[in-house]
Short mmCIF file of C-alpha atoms in Angstrom, two decimals:
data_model
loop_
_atom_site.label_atom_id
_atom_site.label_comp_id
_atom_site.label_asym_id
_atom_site.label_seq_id
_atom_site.Cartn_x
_atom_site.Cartn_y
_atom_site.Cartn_z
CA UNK A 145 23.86 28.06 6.25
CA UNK A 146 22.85 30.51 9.04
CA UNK A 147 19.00 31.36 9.58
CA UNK A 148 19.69 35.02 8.02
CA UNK A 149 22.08 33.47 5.15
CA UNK A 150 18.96 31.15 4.96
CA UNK A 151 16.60 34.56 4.71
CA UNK A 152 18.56 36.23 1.93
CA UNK A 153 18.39 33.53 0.10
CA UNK A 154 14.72 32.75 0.16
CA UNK A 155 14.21 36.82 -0.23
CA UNK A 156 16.70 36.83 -3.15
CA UNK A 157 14.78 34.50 -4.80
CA UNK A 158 11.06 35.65 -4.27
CA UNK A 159 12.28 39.01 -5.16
CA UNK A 160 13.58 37.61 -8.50
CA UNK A 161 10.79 35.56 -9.61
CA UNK A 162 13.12 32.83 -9.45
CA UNK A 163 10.69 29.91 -10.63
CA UNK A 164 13.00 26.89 -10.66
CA UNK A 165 16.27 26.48 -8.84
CA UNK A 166 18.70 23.18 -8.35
CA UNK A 167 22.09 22.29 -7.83
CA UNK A 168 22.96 18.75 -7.51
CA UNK A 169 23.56 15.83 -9.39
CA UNK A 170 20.58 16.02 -12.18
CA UNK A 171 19.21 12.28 -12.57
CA UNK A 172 16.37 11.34 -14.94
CA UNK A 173 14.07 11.33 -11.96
CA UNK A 174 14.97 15.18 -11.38
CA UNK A 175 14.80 16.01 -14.70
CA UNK A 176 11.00 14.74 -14.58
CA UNK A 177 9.99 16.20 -11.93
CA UNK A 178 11.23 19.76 -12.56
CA UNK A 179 10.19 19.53 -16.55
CA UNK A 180 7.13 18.41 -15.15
CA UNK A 181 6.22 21.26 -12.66
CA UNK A 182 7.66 23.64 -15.43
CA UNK A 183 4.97 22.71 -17.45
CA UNK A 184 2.27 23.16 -14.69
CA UNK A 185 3.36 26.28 -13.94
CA UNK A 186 3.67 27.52 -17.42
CA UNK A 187 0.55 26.14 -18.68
CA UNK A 188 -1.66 28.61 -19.69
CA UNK A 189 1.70 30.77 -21.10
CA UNK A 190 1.54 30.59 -24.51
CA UNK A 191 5.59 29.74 -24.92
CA UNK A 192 5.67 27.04 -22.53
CA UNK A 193 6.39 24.32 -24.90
CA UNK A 194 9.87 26.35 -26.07
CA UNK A 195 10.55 27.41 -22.40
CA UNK A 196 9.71 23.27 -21.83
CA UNK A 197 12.49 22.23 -24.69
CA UNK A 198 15.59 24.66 -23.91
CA UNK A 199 14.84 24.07 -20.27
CA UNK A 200 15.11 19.96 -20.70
CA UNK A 201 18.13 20.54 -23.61
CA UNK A 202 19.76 22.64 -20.85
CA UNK A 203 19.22 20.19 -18.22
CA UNK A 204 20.30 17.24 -20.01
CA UNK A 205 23.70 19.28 -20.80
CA UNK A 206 24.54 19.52 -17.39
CA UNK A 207 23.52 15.30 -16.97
CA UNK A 208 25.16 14.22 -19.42
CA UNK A 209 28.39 16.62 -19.73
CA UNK A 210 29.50 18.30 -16.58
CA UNK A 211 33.28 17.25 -15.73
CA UNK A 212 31.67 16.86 -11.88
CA UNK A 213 29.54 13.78 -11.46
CA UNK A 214 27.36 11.83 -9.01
CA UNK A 215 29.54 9.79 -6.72
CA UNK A 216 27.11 7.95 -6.12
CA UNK A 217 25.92 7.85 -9.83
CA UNK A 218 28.84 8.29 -12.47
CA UNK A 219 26.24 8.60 -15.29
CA UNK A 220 24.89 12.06 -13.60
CA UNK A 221 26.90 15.16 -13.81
CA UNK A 222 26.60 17.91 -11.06
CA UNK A 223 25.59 21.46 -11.68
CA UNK A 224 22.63 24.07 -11.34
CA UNK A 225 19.97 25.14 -13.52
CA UNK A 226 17.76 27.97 -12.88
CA UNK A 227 14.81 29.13 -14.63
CA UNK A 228 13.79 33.25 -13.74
CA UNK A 229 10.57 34.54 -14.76
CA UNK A 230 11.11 38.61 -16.18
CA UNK A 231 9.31 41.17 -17.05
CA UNK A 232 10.34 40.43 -21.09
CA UNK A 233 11.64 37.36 -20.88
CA UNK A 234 12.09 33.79 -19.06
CA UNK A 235 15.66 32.94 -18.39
CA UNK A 236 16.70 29.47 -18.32
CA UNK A 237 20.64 29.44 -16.82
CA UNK A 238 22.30 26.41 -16.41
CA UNK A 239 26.14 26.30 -14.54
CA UNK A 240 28.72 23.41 -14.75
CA UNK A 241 31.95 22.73 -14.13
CA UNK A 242 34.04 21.63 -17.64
CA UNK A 243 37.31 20.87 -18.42
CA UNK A 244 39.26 24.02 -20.22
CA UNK A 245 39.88 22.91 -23.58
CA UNK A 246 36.17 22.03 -23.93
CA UNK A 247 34.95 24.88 -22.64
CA UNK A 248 36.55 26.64 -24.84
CA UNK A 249 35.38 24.44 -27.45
CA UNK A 250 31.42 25.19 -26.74
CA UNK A 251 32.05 28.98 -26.40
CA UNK A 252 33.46 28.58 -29.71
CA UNK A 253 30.20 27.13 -30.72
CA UNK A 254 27.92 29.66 -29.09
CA UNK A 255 29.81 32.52 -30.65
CA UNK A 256 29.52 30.67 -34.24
CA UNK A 257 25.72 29.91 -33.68
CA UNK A 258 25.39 33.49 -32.15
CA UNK A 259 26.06 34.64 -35.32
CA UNK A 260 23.29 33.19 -37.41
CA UNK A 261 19.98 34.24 -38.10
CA UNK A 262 16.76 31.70 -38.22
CA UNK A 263 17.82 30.46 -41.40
CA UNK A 264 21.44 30.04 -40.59
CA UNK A 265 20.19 28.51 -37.56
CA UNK A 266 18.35 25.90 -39.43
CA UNK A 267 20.20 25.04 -41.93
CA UNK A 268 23.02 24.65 -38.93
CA UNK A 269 20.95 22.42 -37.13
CA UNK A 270 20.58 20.37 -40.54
CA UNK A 271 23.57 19.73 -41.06
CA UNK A 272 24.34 19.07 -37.42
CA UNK A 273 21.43 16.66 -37.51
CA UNK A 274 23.12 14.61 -40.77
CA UNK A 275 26.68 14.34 -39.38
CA UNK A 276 28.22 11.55 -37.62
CA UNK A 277 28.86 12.14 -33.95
CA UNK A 278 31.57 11.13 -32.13
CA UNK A 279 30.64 9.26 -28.97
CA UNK A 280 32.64 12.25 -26.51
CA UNK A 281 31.04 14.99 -28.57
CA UNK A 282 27.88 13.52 -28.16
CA UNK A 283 25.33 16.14 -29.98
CA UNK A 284 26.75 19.49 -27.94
CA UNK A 285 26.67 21.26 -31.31
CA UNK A 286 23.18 20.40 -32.25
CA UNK A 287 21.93 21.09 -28.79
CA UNK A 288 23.45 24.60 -28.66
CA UNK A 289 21.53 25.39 -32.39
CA UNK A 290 18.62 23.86 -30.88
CA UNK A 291 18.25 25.97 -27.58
CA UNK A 292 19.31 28.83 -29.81
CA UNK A 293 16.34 28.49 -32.39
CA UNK A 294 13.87 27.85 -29.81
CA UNK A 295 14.96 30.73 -27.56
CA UNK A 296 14.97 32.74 -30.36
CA UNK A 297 17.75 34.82 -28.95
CA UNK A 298 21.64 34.32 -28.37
CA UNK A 299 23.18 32.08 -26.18
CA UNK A 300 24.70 33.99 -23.58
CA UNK A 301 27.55 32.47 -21.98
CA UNK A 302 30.28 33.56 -19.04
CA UNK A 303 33.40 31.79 -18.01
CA UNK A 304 34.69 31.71 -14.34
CA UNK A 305 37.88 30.08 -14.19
CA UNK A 306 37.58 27.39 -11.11
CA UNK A 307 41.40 25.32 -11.28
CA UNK A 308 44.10 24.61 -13.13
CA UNK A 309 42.27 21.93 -15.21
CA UNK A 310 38.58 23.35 -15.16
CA UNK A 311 36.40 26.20 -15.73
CA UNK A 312 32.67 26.56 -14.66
CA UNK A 313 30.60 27.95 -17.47
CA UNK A 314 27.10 29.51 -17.01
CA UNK A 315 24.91 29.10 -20.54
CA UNK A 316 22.01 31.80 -20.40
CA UNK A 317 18.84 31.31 -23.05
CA UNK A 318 16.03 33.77 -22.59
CA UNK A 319 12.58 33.00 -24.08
CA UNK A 320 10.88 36.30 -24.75
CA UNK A 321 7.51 36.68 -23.46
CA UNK A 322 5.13 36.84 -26.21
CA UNK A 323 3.58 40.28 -26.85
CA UNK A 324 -0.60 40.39 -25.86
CA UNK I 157 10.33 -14.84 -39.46
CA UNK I 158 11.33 -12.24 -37.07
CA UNK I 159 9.64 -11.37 -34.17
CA UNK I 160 8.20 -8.20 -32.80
CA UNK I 161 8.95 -5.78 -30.28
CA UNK I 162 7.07 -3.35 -27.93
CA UNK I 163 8.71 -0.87 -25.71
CA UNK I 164 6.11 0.37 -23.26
CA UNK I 165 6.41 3.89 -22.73
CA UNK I 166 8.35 5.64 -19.97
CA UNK I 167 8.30 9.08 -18.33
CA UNK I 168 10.85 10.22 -20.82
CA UNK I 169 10.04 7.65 -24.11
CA UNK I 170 7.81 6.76 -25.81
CA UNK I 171 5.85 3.52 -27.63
CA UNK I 172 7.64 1.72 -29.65
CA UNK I 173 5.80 -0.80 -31.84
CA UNK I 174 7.86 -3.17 -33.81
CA UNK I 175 5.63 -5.45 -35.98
CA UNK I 176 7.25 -7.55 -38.03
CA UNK I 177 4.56 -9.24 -40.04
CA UNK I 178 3.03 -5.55 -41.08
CA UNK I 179 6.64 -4.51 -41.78
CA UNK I 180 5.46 -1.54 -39.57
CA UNK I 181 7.65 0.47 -37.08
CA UNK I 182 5.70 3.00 -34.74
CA UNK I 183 7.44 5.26 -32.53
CA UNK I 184 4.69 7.04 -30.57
CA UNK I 185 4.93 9.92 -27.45
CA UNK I 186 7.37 11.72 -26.10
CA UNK I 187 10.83 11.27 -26.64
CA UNK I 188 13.81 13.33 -24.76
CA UNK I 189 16.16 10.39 -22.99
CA UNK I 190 19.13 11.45 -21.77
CA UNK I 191 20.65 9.00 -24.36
CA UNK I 192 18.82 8.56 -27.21
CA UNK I 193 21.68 6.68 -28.83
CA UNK I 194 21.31 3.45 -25.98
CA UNK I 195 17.55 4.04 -25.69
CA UNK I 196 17.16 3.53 -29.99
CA UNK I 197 19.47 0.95 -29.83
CA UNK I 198 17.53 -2.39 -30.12
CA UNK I 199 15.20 -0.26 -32.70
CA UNK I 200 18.11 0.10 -35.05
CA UNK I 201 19.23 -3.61 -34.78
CA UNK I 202 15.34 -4.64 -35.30
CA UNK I 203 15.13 -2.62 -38.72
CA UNK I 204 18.65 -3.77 -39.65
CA UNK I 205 17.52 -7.39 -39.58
CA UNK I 206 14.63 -6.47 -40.81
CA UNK I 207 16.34 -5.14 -44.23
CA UNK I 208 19.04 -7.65 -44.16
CA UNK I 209 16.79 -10.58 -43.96
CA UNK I 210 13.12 -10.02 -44.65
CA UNK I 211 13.12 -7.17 -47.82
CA UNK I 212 9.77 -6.99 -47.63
CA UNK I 213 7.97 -3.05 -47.72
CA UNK I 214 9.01 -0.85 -44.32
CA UNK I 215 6.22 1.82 -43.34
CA UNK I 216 7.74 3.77 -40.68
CA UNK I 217 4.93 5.62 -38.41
CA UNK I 218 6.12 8.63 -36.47
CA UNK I 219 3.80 10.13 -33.33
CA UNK I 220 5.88 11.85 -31.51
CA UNK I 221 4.56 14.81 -29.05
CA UNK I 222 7.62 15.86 -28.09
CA UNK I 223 11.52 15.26 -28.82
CA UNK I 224 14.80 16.50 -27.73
CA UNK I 225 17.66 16.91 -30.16
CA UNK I 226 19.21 13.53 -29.45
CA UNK I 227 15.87 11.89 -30.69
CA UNK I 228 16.18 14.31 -33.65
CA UNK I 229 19.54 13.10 -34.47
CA UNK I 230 18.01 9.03 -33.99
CA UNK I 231 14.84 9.95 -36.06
CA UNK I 232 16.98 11.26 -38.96
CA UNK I 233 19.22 8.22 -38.64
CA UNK I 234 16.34 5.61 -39.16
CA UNK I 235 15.20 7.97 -42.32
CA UNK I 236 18.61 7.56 -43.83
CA UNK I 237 18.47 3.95 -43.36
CA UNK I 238 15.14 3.49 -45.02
CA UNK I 239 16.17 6.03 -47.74
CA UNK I 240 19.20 3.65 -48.44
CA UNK I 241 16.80 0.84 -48.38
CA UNK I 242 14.67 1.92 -50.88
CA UNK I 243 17.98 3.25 -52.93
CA UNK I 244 18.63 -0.51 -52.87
CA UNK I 245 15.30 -1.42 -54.98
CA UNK I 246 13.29 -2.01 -51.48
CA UNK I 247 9.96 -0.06 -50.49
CA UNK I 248 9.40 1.94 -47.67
CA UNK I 249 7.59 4.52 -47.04
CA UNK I 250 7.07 7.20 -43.73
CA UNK I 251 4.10 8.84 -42.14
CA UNK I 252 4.11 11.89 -39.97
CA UNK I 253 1.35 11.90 -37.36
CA UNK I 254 0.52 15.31 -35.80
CA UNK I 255 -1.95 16.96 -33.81
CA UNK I 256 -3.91 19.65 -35.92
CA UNK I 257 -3.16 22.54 -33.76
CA UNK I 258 0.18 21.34 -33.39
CA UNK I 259 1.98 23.74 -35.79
CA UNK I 260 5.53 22.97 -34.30
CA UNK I 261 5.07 19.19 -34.47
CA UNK I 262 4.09 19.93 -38.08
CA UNK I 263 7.02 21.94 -39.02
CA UNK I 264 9.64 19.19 -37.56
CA UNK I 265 7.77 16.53 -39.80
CA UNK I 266 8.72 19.19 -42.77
CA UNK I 267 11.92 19.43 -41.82
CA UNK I 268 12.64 15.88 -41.88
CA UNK I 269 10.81 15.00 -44.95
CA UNK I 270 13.31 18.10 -46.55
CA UNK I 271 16.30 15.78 -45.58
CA UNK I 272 15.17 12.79 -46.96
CA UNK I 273 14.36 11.04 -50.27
CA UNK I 274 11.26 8.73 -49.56
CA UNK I 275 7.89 8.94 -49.68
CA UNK I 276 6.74 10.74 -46.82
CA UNK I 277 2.85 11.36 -45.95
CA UNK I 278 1.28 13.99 -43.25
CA UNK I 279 -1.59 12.93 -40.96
CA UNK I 280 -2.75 15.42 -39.29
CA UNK I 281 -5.28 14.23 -36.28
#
């Protein structure tokens, strides 16, 4: 990256309150250390514990289910998560790279969650919490509810096609700020 | 007779108390591994020998602070086994430990003991 590259992309993210920002391979040791200073930095914000839990669901999503993982670490998939601080609203955004049926798959989900209302969320998340998992699945559905309810708005979500065999989906849950 | 088992808490998990002769399982902290599933593990084994071989009364004492949806999904698991075990003519009974303020914590114990059949008791702290 060039110095001025460099610039822009310190400026772009003052300028966008942009509290939180990786792209790597997200290991358990990352994961602490960025819920961690989330929590400092949230403290005295009276939502921090539901920024806290879709920001670690989100995380974990991107550990445990990206199709791009760690070389170095096959247990730790690759991808960025990003947490923006607006005027209304936090933003927690996470981006991975997934294989296309899958993806399609979890959009799927999102739109089907979208569609409930608290109630239909928790009974959703019920269910989802009774039924047997298979080991591949492993729990996307009941994390999607879950970041859903907590956010207490929909799951935004955006596709970018990236090869033949894989798309890179961004999942967007904002946390509005609570009204003083 | 079986023997116990402590987990020392990690950054990411919590307690876990096994104690065999008190027939009493504590699970207390946080709780958001990446894999609940392997980190629960050698709980679920303990309890099943537990049933299998002792049938003596289970209490099962949740503290948790904190816990991702994974846990959530381990938590209701261990429920449904003690439900079964008291469906079986065994006792058992749970106890939900919160902080007072802790209104969230509070509502997650409710919304487990709404999925379960067994006697379930709030503590609030």
């Amino acid at each position: 990256m060039k110095p001025d590259e460099l610039f822009h992309y310190y400026a772009n993210m003052s300028d966008n309150r942009v509290l939180v920002s990786f792209k790597g391979p997200i290991s358990k040791d990352i994961l602490v250390e960025m819920g961690g200073f989330v929590r400092r930095q949230l403290a005295s914000n009276q939502e921090v514990k539901r920024i806290f839990s879709v920001f670690v669901e989100m995380t974990q999503n991107v550990l445990r289910h990206s199709d791009e993982k760690d070389p170095t670490n096959g247990n730790n998939g690759i991808g960025v998560v990003v947490l923006v601080e607006k005027e209304h609203e936090y933003a927690i955004s996470s981006g991975n790279l997934v294989q296309k049926s899958r993806c399609k798959k979890l959009t799927e989900q999102c739109d089907m969650v979208n569609a409930l209302d608290q109630d239909g969320l928790k009974k959703a998340y019920k269910e989802q919490r009774k039924a047997d998992w298979d080991d591949l699945n492993g729990g996307a559905g009941l994390g999607l509810i879950d970041i859903c309810r907590k956010s207490g708005n929909p799951l935004a979500y955006q596709v970018i096609p990236f090869n033949e065999e894989k798309d890179f989906l961004v999942l967007t849950a904002k946390v509005s700020r609570g009204k003083i | 007779m079986m023997s116990d088992l402590i987990i020392e808490p990690d950054t990411l998990t919590p307690r876990v108390h096994l104690d065999a002769a008190a027939g009493k399982i504590t699970i207390d902290g946080e709780s958001y591994p990446d894999s609940a599933g392997i980190f629960y593990s050698p709980v679920f084994e303990w309890v099943q020998k537990f049933i299998a071989e002792e049938k003596r009364p289970l209490e099962l004492h949740l503290k948790l602070t904190y816990f991702n949806t994974g846990t959530a999904k381990c938590v209701m698991d261990l429920l449904e086994l003690l439900e079964n075990y008291v469906r079986n003519g065994n006792r058992a009974r749970a106890f939900w430990h919160y902080q007072e303020e802790d209104e969230d914590m509070q509502m997650s114990g409710e919304e487990f003991a709404e999925d379960v059949t067994l006697d379930f008791t709030f503590v609030s702290h």
